Amino acid sequence: MKHPAVRNHDLSRVKYMIIGAAPVPKEVQTQLCELFPDAQIGQAYGLTEMTTTLAMISGTQKRGPVGSGGRLLPGLQARVIKQDGSLANYGESGQLVVKGPAIALGYLNNKQAWVHTGDQVIISETHEVFVIDRFKEMIKVKGFQVAPAEVEGCLLSHPDIADCCVVGMPDDRSGEVPLAFVVLTTDAEERFTFGADQAYHIKSDIYKVRNHVRHFS
């Protein structure tokens, strides 16, 4: 979206856009809606064990709610299990477990009716599924669970960042802290080479977003 070529093309013919594979940060989805004002834009969510999608934008919606992976499809049963093993209510986060006619028969030596997705989600009262992140990718900072996707969304809102990846880095004091690897936009890369002052300005401006950012040219 931040590539200079985007400004040189007429994108008005794009009428439908479905996004999947990973949670889309709210900031990115908002930018997409601004870039494609006439398109129906939303997300879809699924996994291999279900052989199909679990949720996707409804055909009656022009725009899915920002951050939503879509509405649960008909025929599926879903539960959200909190870390203490209790069932979450609408609006509470936990691991999504699902059951339905399209589900795989089971895992090797572990045939179970319910599939534990390993994803931390929130389900709204309108059955919208908001995927926060994979539980195994969560970063534990001073006992708090930090979702890399949320930090990445914050970083991607910066005009000089084209792409980024956030991982956990061991820290003696906090247990873990987020570490971000960023790719600068073409314009920022050019300014970065102008001299030490410009490079310092770009890096210090990005550092204001998050503490741990490394740049690789």
PDB file of C-alpha atoms in Angstrom:
ATOM      1  CA  MET A   1       0.000   0.000   0.000  1.00  0.00           C
ATOM      2  CA  LYS A   2       2.900   2.334   0.669  1.00  0.00           C
ATOM      3  CA  HIS A   3       4.709   1.483  -2.566  1.00  0.00           C
ATOM      4  CA  PRO A   4       4.987   4.518  -4.886  1.00  0.00           C
ATOM      5  CA  ALA A   5       3.485   2.506  -7.770  1.00  0.00           C
ATOM      6  CA  VAL A   6       0.122   2.388  -5.971  1.00  0.00           C
ATOM      7  CA  ARG A   7      -0.383   6.090  -6.657  1.00  0.00           C
ATOM      8  CA  ASN A   8       0.137   5.568 -10.395  1.00  0.00           C
ATOM      9  CA  HIS A   9      -2.777   3.193 -10.994  1.00  0.00           C
ATOM     10  CA  ASP A  10      -6.548   3.476 -11.091  1.00  0.00           C
ATOM     11  CA  LEU A  11      -7.786   1.069  -8.409  1.00  0.00           C
ATOM     12  CA  SER A  12     -11.474   1.901  -8.744  1.00  0.00           C
ATOM     13  CA  ARG A  13     -12.189  -1.380 -10.599  1.00  0.00           C
ATOM     14  CA  VAL A  14     -11.323  -3.427  -7.508  1.00  0.00           C
ATOM     15  CA  LYS A  15     -14.724  -4.459  -6.124  1.00  0.00           C
ATOM     16  CA  TYR A  16     -13.997  -7.318  -3.724  1.00  0.00           C
ATOM     17  CA  MET A  17     -11.094  -8.106  -1.436  1.00  0.00           C
ATOM     18  CA  ILE A  18     -10.826 -10.992   1.016  1.00  0.00           C
ATOM     19  CA  ILE A  19      -7.796 -11.273   3.297  1.00  0.00           C
ATOM     20  CA  GLY A  20      -6.530 -14.386   5.073  1.00  0.00           C
ATOM     21  CA  ALA A  21      -3.500 -16.377   6.291  1.00  0.00           C
ATOM     22  CA  ALA A  22      -2.734 -14.106   9.263  1.00  0.00           C
ATOM     23  CA  PRO A  23      -4.493 -11.489  11.395  1.00  0.00           C
ATOM     24  CA  VAL A  24      -4.615  -8.130   9.644  1.00  0.00           C
ATOM     25  CA  PRO A  25      -3.770  -5.223  11.968  1.00  0.00           C
ATOM     26  CA  LYS A  26      -6.541  -2.673  12.378  1.00  0.00           C
ATOM     27  CA  GLU A  27      -4.269   0.038  11.018  1.00  0.00           C
ATOM     28  CA  VAL A  28      -3.667  -1.909   7.791  1.00  0.00           C
ATOM     29  CA  GLN A  29      -7.355  -2.678   7.269  1.00  0.00           C
ATOM     30  CA  THR A  30      -8.222   0.991   7.776  1.00  0.00           C
ATOM     31  CA  GLN A  31      -5.627   1.997   5.177  1.00  0.00           C
ATOM     32  CA  LEU A  32      -7.025  -0.578   2.727  1.00  0.00           C
ATOM     33  CA  CYS A  33     -10.516   0.855   3.099  1.00  0.00           C
ATOM     34  CA  GLU A  34      -9.169   4.321   2.349  1.00  0.00           C
ATOM     35  CA  LEU A  35      -7.247   3.045  -0.686  1.00  0.00           C
ATOM     36  CA  PHE A  36     -10.200   1.041  -2.091  1.00  0.00           C
ATOM     37  CA  PRO A  37     -13.253   3.109  -1.071  1.00  0.00           C
ATOM     38  CA  ASP A  38     -15.669   1.259  -3.394  1.00  0.00           C
ATOM     39  CA  ALA A  39     -14.565  -2.302  -2.640  1.00  0.00           C
ATOM     40  CA  GLN A  40     -16.108  -4.848  -0.307  1.00  0.00           C
ATOM     41  CA  ILE A  41     -13.252  -5.599   2.091  1.00  0.00           C
ATOM     42  CA  GLY A  42     -13.062  -8.166   4.849  1.00  0.00           C
ATOM     43  CA  GLN A  43     -11.158 -11.079   6.294  1.00  0.00           C
ATOM     44  CA  ALA A  44     -11.562 -14.852   6.301  1.00  0.00           C
ATOM     45  CA  TYR A  45     -10.275 -17.224   8.959  1.00  0.00           C
ATOM     46  CA  GLY A  46      -9.721 -20.963   8.868  1.00  0.00           C
ATOM     47  CA  LEU A  47      -7.271 -23.804   9.393  1.00  0.00           C
ATOM     48  CA  THR A  48      -6.275 -27.039   7.698  1.00  0.00           C
ATOM     49  CA  GLU A  49      -8.059 -29.299  10.190  1.00  0.00           C
ATOM     50  CA  MET A  50     -11.400 -27.740   9.265  1.00  0.00           C
ATOM     51  CA  THR A  51     -10.784 -28.316   5.513  1.00  0.00           C
ATOM     52  CA  THR A  52     -12.392 -24.936   4.884  1.00  0.00           C
ATOM     53  CA  THR A  53     -12.856 -21.523   6.427  1.00  0.00           C
ATOM     54  CA  LEU A  54     -14.375 -21.077   9.866  1.00  0.00           C
ATOM     55  CA  ALA A  55     -15.404 -17.479   9.437  1.00  0.00           C
ATOM     56  CA  MET A  56     -15.517 -14.844   6.727  1.00  0.00           C
ATOM     57  CA  ILE A  57     -17.087 -11.515   5.876  1.00  0.00           C
ATOM     58  CA  SER A  58     -20.820 -11.752   5.251  1.00  0.00           C
ATOM     59  CA  GLY A  59     -22.096 -11.124   1.746  1.00  0.00           C
ATOM     60  CA  THR A  60     -24.389  -8.445   3.164  1.00  0.00           C
ATOM     61  CA  GLN A  61     -21.504  -6.436   4.613  1.00  0.00           C
ATOM     62  CA  LYS A  62     -19.577  -3.933   2.524  1.00  0.00           C
ATOM     63  CA  ARG A  63     -16.917  -3.738   5.202  1.00  0.00           C
ATOM     64  CA  GLY A  64     -16.237  -6.210   7.945  1.00  0.00           C
ATOM     65  CA  PRO A  65     -15.716  -4.701  11.393  1.00  0.00           C
ATOM     66  CA  VAL A  66     -12.129  -3.516  11.693  1.00  0.00           C
ATOM     67  CA  GLY A  67     -10.028  -6.349  13.121  1.00  0.00           C
ATOM     68  CA  SER A  68     -12.667  -9.047  12.584  1.00  0.00           C
ATOM     69  CA  GLY A  69     -11.738 -12.329  10.897  1.00  0.00           C
ATOM     70  CA  GLY A  70     -15.352 -12.660   9.782  1.00  0.00           C
ATOM     71  CA  ARG A  71     -18.540 -14.243  11.096  1.00  0.00           C
ATOM     72  CA  LEU A  72     -18.712 -17.911  12.046  1.00  0.00           C
ATOM     73  CA  LEU A  73     -20.088 -20.012   9.199  1.00  0.00           C
ATOM     74  CA  PRO A  74     -23.379 -21.920   9.600  1.00  0.00           C
ATOM     75  CA  GLY A  75     -23.132 -25.445  11.015  1.00  0.00           C
ATOM     76  CA  LEU A  76     -20.153 -24.750  13.264  1.00  0.00           C
ATOM     77  CA  GLN A  77     -20.020 -24.925  17.033  1.00  0.00           C
ATOM     78  CA  ALA A  78     -17.424 -22.784  18.754  1.00  0.00           C
ATOM     79  CA  ARG A  79     -16.177 -22.243  22.269  1.00  0.00           C
ATOM     80  CA  VAL A  80     -13.628 -19.838  23.675  1.00  0.00           C
ATOM     81  CA  ILE A  81     -11.654 -21.352  26.554  1.00  0.00           C
ATOM     82  CA  LYS A  82      -9.897 -19.031  28.989  1.00  0.00           C
ATOM     83  CA  GLN A  83      -6.483 -19.858  30.422  1.00  0.00           C
ATOM     84  CA  ASP A  84      -8.044 -21.158  33.648  1.00  0.00           C
ATOM     85  CA  GLY A  85     -10.097 -23.666  31.619  1.00  0.00           C
ATOM     86  CA  SER A  86     -13.435 -21.887  32.016  1.00  0.00           C
ATOM     87  CA  LEU A  87     -15.678 -20.808  29.155  1.00  0.00           C
ATOM     88  CA  ALA A  88     -15.308 -17.205  28.043  1.00  0.00           C
ATOM     89  CA  ASN A  89     -18.307 -14.957  27.522  1.00  0.00           C
ATOM     90  CA  TYR A  90     -18.852 -12.773  24.480  1.00  0.00           C
ATOM     91  CA  GLY A  91     -16.120 -10.147  24.394  1.00  0.00           C
ATOM     92  CA  GLU A  92     -13.656 -12.185  26.481  1.00  0.00           C
ATOM     93  CA  SER A  93     -10.450 -13.637  25.048  1.00  0.00           C
ATOM     94  CA  GLY A  94      -9.276 -17.227  25.090  1.00  0.00           C
ATOM     95  CA  GLN A  95      -8.399 -20.163  22.854  1.00  0.00           C
ATOM     96  CA  LEU A  96     -10.892 -20.974  20.114  1.00  0.00           C
ATOM     97  CA  VAL A  97     -12.075 -24.593  19.940  1.00  0.00           C
ATOM     98  CA  VAL A  98     -14.448 -25.627  17.169  1.00  0.00           C
ATOM     99  CA  LYS A  99     -16.597 -28.521  16.018  1.00  0.00           C
ATOM    100  CA  GLY A 100     -18.454 -29.067  12.759  1.00  0.00           C
ATOM    101  CA  PRO A 101     -19.274 -31.367   9.823  1.00  0.00           C
ATOM    102  CA  ALA A 102     -16.177 -30.373   7.831  1.00  0.00           C
ATOM    103  CA  ILE A 103     -13.730 -31.159  10.611  1.00  0.00           C
ATOM    104  CA  ALA A 104     -10.892 -33.660  10.137  1.00  0.00           C
ATOM    105  CA  LEU A 105     -11.478 -37.046  11.793  1.00  0.00           C
ATOM    106  CA  GLY A 106      -8.736 -36.413  14.333  1.00  0.00           C
ATOM    107  CA  TYR A 107      -5.027 -36.353  15.001  1.00  0.00           C
ATOM    108  CA  LEU A 108      -2.841 -39.466  15.147  1.00  0.00           C
ATOM    109  CA  ASN A 109      -3.670 -41.337  18.373  1.00  0.00           C
ATOM    110  CA  ASN A 110      -5.901 -38.465  19.443  1.00  0.00           C
ATOM    111  CA  LYS A 111      -9.296 -38.539  17.783  1.00  0.00           C
ATOM    112  CA  GLN A 112     -11.330 -35.764  19.297  1.00  0.00           C
ATOM    113  CA  ALA A 113     -14.532 -34.063  18.260  1.00  0.00           C
ATOM    114  CA  TRP A 114     -13.330 -30.573  19.137  1.00  0.00           C
ATOM    115  CA  VAL A 115     -10.352 -28.965  17.420  1.00  0.00           C
ATOM    116  CA  HIS A 116      -8.150 -26.742  19.564  1.00  0.00           C
ATOM    117  CA  THR A 117      -7.007 -24.056  17.143  1.00  0.00           C
ATOM    118  CA  GLY A 118      -4.176 -22.624  19.242  1.00  0.00           C
ATOM    119  CA  ASP A 119      -5.450 -19.146  18.366  1.00  0.00           C
ATOM    120  CA  GLN A 120      -6.362 -16.484  20.898  1.00  0.00           C
ATOM    121  CA  VAL A 121      -9.649 -14.917  19.839  1.00  0.00           C
ATOM    122  CA  ILE A 122     -12.574 -12.826  20.985  1.00  0.00           C
ATOM    123  CA  ILE A 123     -16.084 -13.593  19.686  1.00  0.00           C
ATOM    124  CA  SER A 124     -18.649 -10.809  19.692  1.00  0.00           C
ATOM    125  CA  GLU A 125     -22.387 -11.179  20.283  1.00  0.00           C
ATOM    126  CA  THR A 126     -22.872 -10.938  16.496  1.00  0.00           C
ATOM    127  CA  HIS A 127     -20.530 -13.956  16.076  1.00  0.00           C
ATOM    128  CA  GLU A 128     -17.666 -11.906  14.650  1.00  0.00           C
ATOM    129  CA  VAL A 129     -14.332 -13.635  15.333  1.00  0.00           C
ATOM    130  CA  PHE A 130     -11.498 -11.294  16.281  1.00  0.00           C
ATOM    131  CA  VAL A 131      -8.204 -13.210  16.051  1.00  0.00           C
ATOM    132  CA  ILE A 132      -5.584 -11.712  18.354  1.00  0.00           C
ATOM    133  CA  ASP A 133      -2.656 -14.030  17.591  1.00  0.00           C
ATOM    134  CA  ARG A 134      -1.281 -17.548  17.940  1.00  0.00           C
ATOM    135  CA  PHE A 135      -0.843 -18.500  21.597  1.00  0.00           C
ATOM    136  CA  LYS A 136       2.608 -19.955  20.923  1.00  0.00           C
ATOM    137  CA  GLU A 137       3.711 -16.656  19.377  1.00  0.00           C
ATOM    138  CA  MET A 138       2.581 -14.505  22.289  1.00  0.00           C
ATOM    139  CA  ILE A 139       5.339 -12.560  24.037  1.00  0.00           C
ATOM    140  CA  LYS A 140       5.203 -12.636  27.834  1.00  0.00           C
ATOM    141  CA  VAL A 141       6.353  -9.259  29.176  1.00  0.00           C
ATOM    142  CA  LYS A 142       6.404  -8.956  32.970  1.00  0.00           C
ATOM    143  CA  GLY A 143       3.643 -11.567  33.129  1.00  0.00           C
ATOM    144  CA  PHE A 144       1.472  -9.867  30.499  1.00  0.00           C
ATOM    145  CA  GLN A 145       0.678 -11.493  27.147  1.00  0.00           C
ATOM    146  CA  VAL A 146       1.681  -9.242  24.245  1.00  0.00           C
ATOM    147  CA  ALA A 147       0.450 -10.126  20.744  1.00  0.00           C
ATOM    148  CA  PRO A 148       3.115  -9.566  18.049  1.00  0.00           C
ATOM    149  CA  ALA A 149       0.388  -8.746  15.508  1.00  0.00           C
ATOM    150  CA  GLU A 150      -0.820  -5.818  17.619  1.00  0.00           C
ATOM    151  CA  VAL A 151       2.696  -4.388  17.908  1.00  0.00           C
ATOM    152  CA  GLU A 152       3.216  -4.884  14.159  1.00  0.00           C
ATOM    153  CA  GLY A 153      -0.013  -3.015  13.476  1.00  0.00           C
ATOM    154  CA  CYS A 154       1.205  -0.114  15.585  1.00  0.00           C
ATOM    155  CA  LEU A 155       4.522  -0.023  13.739  1.00  0.00           C
ATOM    156  CA  LEU A 156       2.883  -0.239  10.304  1.00  0.00           C
ATOM    157  CA  SER A 157       0.956   2.930  11.068  1.00  0.00           C
ATOM    158  CA  HIS A 158       4.279   4.786  10.849  1.00  0.00           C
ATOM    159  CA  PRO A 159       4.654   6.380   7.382  1.00  0.00           C
ATOM    160  CA  ASP A 160       8.305   5.321   7.018  1.00  0.00           C
ATOM    161  CA  ILE A 161       7.703   1.595   7.662  1.00  0.00           C
ATOM    162  CA  ALA A 162       6.723  -0.618   4.721  1.00  0.00           C
ATOM    163  CA  ASP A 163       6.783  -3.955   6.558  1.00  0.00           C
ATOM    164  CA  CYS A 164       7.844  -5.389   9.889  1.00  0.00           C
ATOM    165  CA  CYS A 165       8.085  -8.528  11.994  1.00  0.00           C
ATOM    166  CA  VAL A 166       7.929  -8.661  15.801  1.00  0.00           C
ATOM    167  CA  VAL A 167       9.408 -11.505  17.863  1.00  0.00           C
ATOM    168  CA  GLY A 168      10.158 -12.078  21.530  1.00  0.00           C
ATOM    169  CA  MET A 169      13.644 -11.400  22.873  1.00  0.00           C
ATOM    170  CA  PRO A 170      14.827 -12.780  26.251  1.00  0.00           C
ATOM    171  CA  ASP A 171      15.205 -10.106  28.906  1.00  0.00           C
ATOM    172  CA  ASP A 172      16.555 -10.578  32.436  1.00  0.00           C
ATOM    173  CA  ARG A 173      14.161  -8.061  33.962  1.00  0.00           C
ATOM    174  CA  SER A 174      10.945  -8.583  31.989  1.00  0.00           C
ATOM    175  CA  GLY A 175      11.285 -12.210  30.903  1.00  0.00           C
ATOM    176  CA  GLU A 176      10.756 -11.193  27.285  1.00  0.00           C
ATOM    177  CA  VAL A 177      10.471  -7.940  25.372  1.00  0.00           C
ATOM    178  CA  PRO A 178       9.244  -7.325  21.801  1.00  0.00           C
ATOM    179  CA  LEU A 179      11.959  -6.996  19.167  1.00  0.00           C
ATOM    180  CA  ALA A 180      10.915  -5.499  15.829  1.00  0.00           C
ATOM    181  CA  PHE A 181      12.629  -5.918  12.474  1.00  0.00           C
ATOM    182  CA  VAL A 182      11.472  -3.227  10.065  1.00  0.00           C
ATOM    183  CA  VAL A 183      11.652  -2.608   6.327  1.00  0.00           C
ATOM    184  CA  LEU A 184      11.661   1.058   5.393  1.00  0.00           C
ATOM    185  CA  THR A 185       9.600   2.510   2.568  1.00  0.00           C
ATOM    186  CA  THR A 186      11.410   3.432  -0.648  1.00  0.00           C
ATOM    187  CA  ASP A 187      11.217   7.114   0.244  1.00  0.00           C
ATOM    188  CA  ALA A 188      12.607   6.518   3.737  1.00  0.00           C
ATOM    189  CA  GLU A 189      15.417   4.343   2.341  1.00  0.00           C
ATOM    190  CA  GLU A 190      16.439   7.187   0.043  1.00  0.00           C
ATOM    191  CA  ARG A 191      16.382   9.715   2.875  1.00  0.00           C
ATOM    192  CA  PHE A 192      18.304   7.268   5.063  1.00  0.00           C
ATOM    193  CA  THR A 193      21.266   7.465   2.662  1.00  0.00           C
ATOM    194  CA  PHE A 194      21.335  11.279   2.558  1.00  0.00           C
ATOM    195  CA  GLY A 195      23.507  11.507   5.638  1.00  0.00           C
ATOM    196  CA  ALA A 196      23.877  10.789   9.325  1.00  0.00           C
ATOM    197  CA  ASP A 197      21.396  13.500  10.335  1.00  0.00           C
ATOM    198  CA  GLN A 198      18.583  12.082   8.193  1.00  0.00           C
ATOM    199  CA  ALA A 199      19.342   8.524   9.303  1.00  0.00           C
ATOM    200  CA  TYR A 200      19.281   9.598  12.952  1.00  0.00           C
ATOM    201  CA  HIS A 201      15.981  11.447  12.464  1.00  0.00           C
ATOM    202  CA  ILE A 202      14.300   8.402  10.863  1.00  0.00           C
ATOM    203  CA  LYS A 203      15.561   5.975  13.495  1.00  0.00           C
ATOM    204  CA  SER A 204      14.715   8.221  16.447  1.00  0.00           C
ATOM    205  CA  ASP A 205      11.223   8.819  15.047  1.00  0.00           C
ATOM    206  CA  ILE A 206      10.620   5.069  14.738  1.00  0.00           C
ATOM    207  CA  TYR A 207      12.065   4.434  18.209  1.00  0.00           C
ATOM    208  CA  LYS A 208       9.247   6.552  19.608  1.00  0.00           C
ATOM    209  CA  VAL A 209       6.811   3.866  18.447  1.00  0.00           C
ATOM    210  CA  ARG A 210       8.552   0.935  20.138  1.00  0.00           C
ATOM    211  CA  ASN A 211      11.703   0.514  22.182  1.00  0.00           C
ATOM    212  CA  HIS A 212      13.330  -2.398  20.354  1.00  0.00           C
ATOM    213  CA  VAL A 213      13.720  -1.736  16.639  1.00  0.00           C
ATOM    214  CA  ARG A 214      16.626  -2.791  14.454  1.00  0.00           C
ATOM    215  CA  HIS A 215      17.164  -1.630  10.885  1.00  0.00           C
ATOM    216  CA  PHE A 216      18.890  -3.746   8.263  1.00  0.00           C
ATOM    217  CA  SER A 217      19.809  -2.042   4.991  1.00  0.00           C
TER     218      SER A 217
END
